[in-house]
PDB file of C-alpha atoms in Angstrom:
ATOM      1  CA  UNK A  28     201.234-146.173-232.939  1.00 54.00           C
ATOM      2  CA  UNK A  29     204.164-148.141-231.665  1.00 68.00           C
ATOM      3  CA  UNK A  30     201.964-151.171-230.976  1.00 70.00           C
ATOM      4  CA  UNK A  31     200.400-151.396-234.426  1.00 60.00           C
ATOM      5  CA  UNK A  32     204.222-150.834-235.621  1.00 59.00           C
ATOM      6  CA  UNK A  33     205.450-153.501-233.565  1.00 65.00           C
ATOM      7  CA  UNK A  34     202.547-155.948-234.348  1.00 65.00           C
ATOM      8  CA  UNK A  35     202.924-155.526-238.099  1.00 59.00           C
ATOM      9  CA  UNK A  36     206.967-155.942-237.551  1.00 61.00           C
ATOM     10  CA  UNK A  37     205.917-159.401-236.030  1.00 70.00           C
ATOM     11  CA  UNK A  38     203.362-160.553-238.321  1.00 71.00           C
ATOM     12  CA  UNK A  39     204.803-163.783-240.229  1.00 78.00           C
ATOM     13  CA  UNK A  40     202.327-163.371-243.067  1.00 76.00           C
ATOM     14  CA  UNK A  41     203.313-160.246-243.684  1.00 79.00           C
ATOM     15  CA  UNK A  42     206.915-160.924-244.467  1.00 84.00           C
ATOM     16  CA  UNK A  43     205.882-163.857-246.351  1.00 85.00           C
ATOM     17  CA  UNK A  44     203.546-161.863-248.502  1.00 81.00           C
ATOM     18  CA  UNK A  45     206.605-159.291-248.979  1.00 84.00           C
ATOM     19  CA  UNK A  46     208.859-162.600-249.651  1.00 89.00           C
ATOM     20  CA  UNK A  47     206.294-163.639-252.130  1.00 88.00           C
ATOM     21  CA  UNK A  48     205.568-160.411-253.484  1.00 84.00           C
ATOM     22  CA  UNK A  49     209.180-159.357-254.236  1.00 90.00           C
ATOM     23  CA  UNK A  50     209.320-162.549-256.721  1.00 91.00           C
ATOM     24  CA  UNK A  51     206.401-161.621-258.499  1.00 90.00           C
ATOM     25  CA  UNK A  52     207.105-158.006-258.632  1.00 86.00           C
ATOM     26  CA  UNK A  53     210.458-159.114-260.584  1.00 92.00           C
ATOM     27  CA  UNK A  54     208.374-161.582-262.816  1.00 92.00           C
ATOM     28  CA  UNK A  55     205.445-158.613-263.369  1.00 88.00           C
ATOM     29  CA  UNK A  56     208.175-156.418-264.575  1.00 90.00           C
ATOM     30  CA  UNK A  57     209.788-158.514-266.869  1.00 95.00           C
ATOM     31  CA  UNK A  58     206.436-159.383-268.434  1.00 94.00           C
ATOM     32  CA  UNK A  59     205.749-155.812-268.676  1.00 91.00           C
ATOM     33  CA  UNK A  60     208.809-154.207-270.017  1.00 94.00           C
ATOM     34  CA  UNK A  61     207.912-156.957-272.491  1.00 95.00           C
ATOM     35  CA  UNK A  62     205.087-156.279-273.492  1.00 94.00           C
ATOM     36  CA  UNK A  63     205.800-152.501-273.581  1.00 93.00           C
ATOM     37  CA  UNK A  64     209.000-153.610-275.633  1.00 94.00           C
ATOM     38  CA  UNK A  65     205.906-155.304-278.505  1.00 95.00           C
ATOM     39  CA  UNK A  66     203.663-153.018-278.755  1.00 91.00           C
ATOM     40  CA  UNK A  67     204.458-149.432-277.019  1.00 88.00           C
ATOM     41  CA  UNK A  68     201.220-149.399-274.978  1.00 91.00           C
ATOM     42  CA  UNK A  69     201.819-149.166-270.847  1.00 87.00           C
ATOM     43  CA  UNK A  70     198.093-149.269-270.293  1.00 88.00           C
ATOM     44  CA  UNK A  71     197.969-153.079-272.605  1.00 92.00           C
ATOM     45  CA  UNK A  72     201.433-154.117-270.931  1.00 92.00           C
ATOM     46  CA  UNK A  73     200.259-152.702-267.138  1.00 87.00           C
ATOM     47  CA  UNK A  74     196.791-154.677-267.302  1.00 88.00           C
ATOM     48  CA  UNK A  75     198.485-157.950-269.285  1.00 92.00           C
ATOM     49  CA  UNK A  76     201.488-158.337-266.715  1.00 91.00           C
ATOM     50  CA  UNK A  77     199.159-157.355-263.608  1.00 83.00           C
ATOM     51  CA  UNK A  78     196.745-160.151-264.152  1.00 86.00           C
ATOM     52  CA  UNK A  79     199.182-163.055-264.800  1.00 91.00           C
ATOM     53  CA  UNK A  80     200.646-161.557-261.387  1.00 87.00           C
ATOM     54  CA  UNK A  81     197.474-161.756-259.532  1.00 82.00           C
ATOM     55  CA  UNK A  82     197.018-165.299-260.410  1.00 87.00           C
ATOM     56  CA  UNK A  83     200.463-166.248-259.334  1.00 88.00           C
ATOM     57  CA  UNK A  84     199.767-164.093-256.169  1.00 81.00           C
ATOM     58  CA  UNK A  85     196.372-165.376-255.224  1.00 82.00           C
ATOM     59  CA  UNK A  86     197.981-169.147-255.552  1.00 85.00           C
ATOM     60  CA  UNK A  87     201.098-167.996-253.779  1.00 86.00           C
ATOM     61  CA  UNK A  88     198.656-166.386-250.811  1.00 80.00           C
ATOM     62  CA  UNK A  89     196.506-169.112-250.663  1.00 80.00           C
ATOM     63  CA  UNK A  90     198.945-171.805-249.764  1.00 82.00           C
ATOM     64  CA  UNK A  91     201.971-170.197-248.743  1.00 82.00           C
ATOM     65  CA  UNK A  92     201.353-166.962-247.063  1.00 81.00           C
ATOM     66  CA  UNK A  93     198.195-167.283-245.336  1.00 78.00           C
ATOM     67  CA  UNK A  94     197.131-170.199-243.498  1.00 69.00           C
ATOM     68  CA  UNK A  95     193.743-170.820-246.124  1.00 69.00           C
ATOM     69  CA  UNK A  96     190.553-168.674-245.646  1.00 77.00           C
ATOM     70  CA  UNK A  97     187.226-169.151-244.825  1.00 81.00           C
ATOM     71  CA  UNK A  98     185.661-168.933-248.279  1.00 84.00           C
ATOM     72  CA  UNK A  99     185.845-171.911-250.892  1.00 86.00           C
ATOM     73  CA  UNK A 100     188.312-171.428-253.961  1.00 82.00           C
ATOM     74  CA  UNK A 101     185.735-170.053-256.372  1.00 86.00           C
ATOM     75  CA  UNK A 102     184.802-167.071-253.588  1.00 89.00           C
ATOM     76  CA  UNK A 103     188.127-166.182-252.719  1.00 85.00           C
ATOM     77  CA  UNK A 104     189.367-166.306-256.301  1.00 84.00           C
ATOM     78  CA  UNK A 105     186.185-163.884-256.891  1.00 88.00           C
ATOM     79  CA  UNK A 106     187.497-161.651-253.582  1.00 91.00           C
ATOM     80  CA  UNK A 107     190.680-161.469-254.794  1.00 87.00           C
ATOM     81  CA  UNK A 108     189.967-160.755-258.362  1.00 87.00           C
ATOM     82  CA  UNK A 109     187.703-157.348-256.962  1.00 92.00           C
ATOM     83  CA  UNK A 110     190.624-156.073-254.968  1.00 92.00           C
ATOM     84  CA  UNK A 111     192.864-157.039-257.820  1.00 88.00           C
ATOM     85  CA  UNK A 112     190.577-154.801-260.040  1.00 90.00           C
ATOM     86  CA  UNK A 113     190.911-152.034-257.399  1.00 95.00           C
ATOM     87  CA  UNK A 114     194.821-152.841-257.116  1.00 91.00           C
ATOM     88  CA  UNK A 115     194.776-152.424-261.339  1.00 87.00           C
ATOM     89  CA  UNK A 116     193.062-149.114-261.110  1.00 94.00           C
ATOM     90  CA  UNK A 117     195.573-147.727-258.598  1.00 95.00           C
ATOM     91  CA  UNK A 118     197.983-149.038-260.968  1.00 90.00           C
ATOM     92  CA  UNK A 119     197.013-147.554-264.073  1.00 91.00           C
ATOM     93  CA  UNK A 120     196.237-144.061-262.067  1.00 96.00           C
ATOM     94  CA  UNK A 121     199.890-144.107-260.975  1.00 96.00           C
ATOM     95  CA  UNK A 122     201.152-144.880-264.276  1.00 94.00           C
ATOM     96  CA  UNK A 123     199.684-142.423-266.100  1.00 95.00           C
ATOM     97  CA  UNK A 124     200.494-139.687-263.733  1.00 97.00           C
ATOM     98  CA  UNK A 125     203.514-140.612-263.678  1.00 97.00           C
ATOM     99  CA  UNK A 126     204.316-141.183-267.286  1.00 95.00           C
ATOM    100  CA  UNK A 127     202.281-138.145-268.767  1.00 95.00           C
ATOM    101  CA  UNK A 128     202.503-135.854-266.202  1.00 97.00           C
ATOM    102  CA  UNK A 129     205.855-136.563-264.525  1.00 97.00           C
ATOM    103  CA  UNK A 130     207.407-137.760-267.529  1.00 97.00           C
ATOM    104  CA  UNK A 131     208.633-140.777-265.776  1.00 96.00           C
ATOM    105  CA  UNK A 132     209.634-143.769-267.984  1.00 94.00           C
ATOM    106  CA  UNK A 133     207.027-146.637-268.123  1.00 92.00           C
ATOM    107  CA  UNK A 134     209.141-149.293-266.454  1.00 89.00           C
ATOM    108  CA  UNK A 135     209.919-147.021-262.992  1.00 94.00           C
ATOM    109  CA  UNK A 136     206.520-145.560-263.493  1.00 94.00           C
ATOM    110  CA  UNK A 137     205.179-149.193-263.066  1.00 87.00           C
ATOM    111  CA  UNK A 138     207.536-150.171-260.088  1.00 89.00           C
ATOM    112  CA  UNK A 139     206.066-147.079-258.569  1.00 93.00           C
ATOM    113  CA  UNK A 140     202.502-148.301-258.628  1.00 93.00           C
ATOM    114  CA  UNK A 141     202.983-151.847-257.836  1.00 86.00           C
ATOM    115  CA  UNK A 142     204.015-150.329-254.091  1.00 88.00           C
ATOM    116  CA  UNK A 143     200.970-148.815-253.699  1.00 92.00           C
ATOM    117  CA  UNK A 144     199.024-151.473-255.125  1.00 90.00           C
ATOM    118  CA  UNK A 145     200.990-153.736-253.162  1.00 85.00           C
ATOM    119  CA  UNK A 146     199.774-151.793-249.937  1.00 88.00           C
ATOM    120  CA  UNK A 147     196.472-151.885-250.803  1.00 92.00           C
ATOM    121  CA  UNK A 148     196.068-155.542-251.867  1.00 86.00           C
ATOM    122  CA  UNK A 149     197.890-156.827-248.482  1.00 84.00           C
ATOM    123  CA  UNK A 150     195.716-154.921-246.584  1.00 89.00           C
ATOM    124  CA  UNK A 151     192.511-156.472-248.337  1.00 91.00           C
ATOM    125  CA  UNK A 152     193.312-159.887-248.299  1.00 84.00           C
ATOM    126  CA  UNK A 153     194.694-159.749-244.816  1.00 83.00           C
ATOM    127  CA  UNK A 154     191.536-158.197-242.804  1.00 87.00           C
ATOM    128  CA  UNK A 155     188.713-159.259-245.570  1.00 87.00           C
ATOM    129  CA  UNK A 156     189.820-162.651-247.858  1.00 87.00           C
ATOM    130  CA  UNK A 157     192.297-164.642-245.665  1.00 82.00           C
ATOM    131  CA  UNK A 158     190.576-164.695-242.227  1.00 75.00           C
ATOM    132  CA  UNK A 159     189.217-167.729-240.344  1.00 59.00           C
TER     133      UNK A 159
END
């Protein structure tokens, strides 16, 4: 366990992806708490602001944070566009948990699922999308 600890401590792409992801986070929030501010709907403003973020991320990932993968543009786009669909339905589970059962506001109820969707989509793209 200390190993795997240690390896992930000293993977590079890793902190860049948090780097990377920690700017988009901010920019997926704003986008939602604005979208939430128009029209009162978390499940409108949680898919709306998750998409623009995926597109930012995949473009951030795939010439920033990764070294490039072995898949042309229009596969990896389509890779990371069915773990982004995953990442969305972890999302949306987490937010409406949270907001209708826990009776968390929408905002922290969103920064709550973006970690776990965070986790999930780093793990994809690391051992499946952005490999050589």
């Amino acid at each position: 366990m200390t190993n795997v600890m240690m390896k992930l401590l000293k993977d590079k792409s890793l902190w860049k992806y948090l780097i990377s992801a920690i700017i988009i986070v901010c920019f997926e929030l704003l986008i939602f708490q604005l979208l939430y501010l128009l029209n009162k709907n978390y499940f409108i403003a949680t898919t709306s602001s998750f998409v623009i973020a995926v597109i930012f991320n995949w473009l951030i990932s795939r010439f920033f944070v990764f070294s490039g993968s072995k898949f042309k543009a229009v596969k990896e786009l389509t890779l990371v566009a069915t773990a982004s669909v995953i990442g969305l339905c972890i999302q949306l589970s987490v937010v409406y948990i949270s907001v209708e059962k826990l009776l968390i506001i929408p905002v922290i109820a969103k920064t709550i699922s973006i970690f776990f969707s965070f986790l999930w989509n780093y793990w994809f793209r690391a051992k499946y999308i952005f490999i050589k």
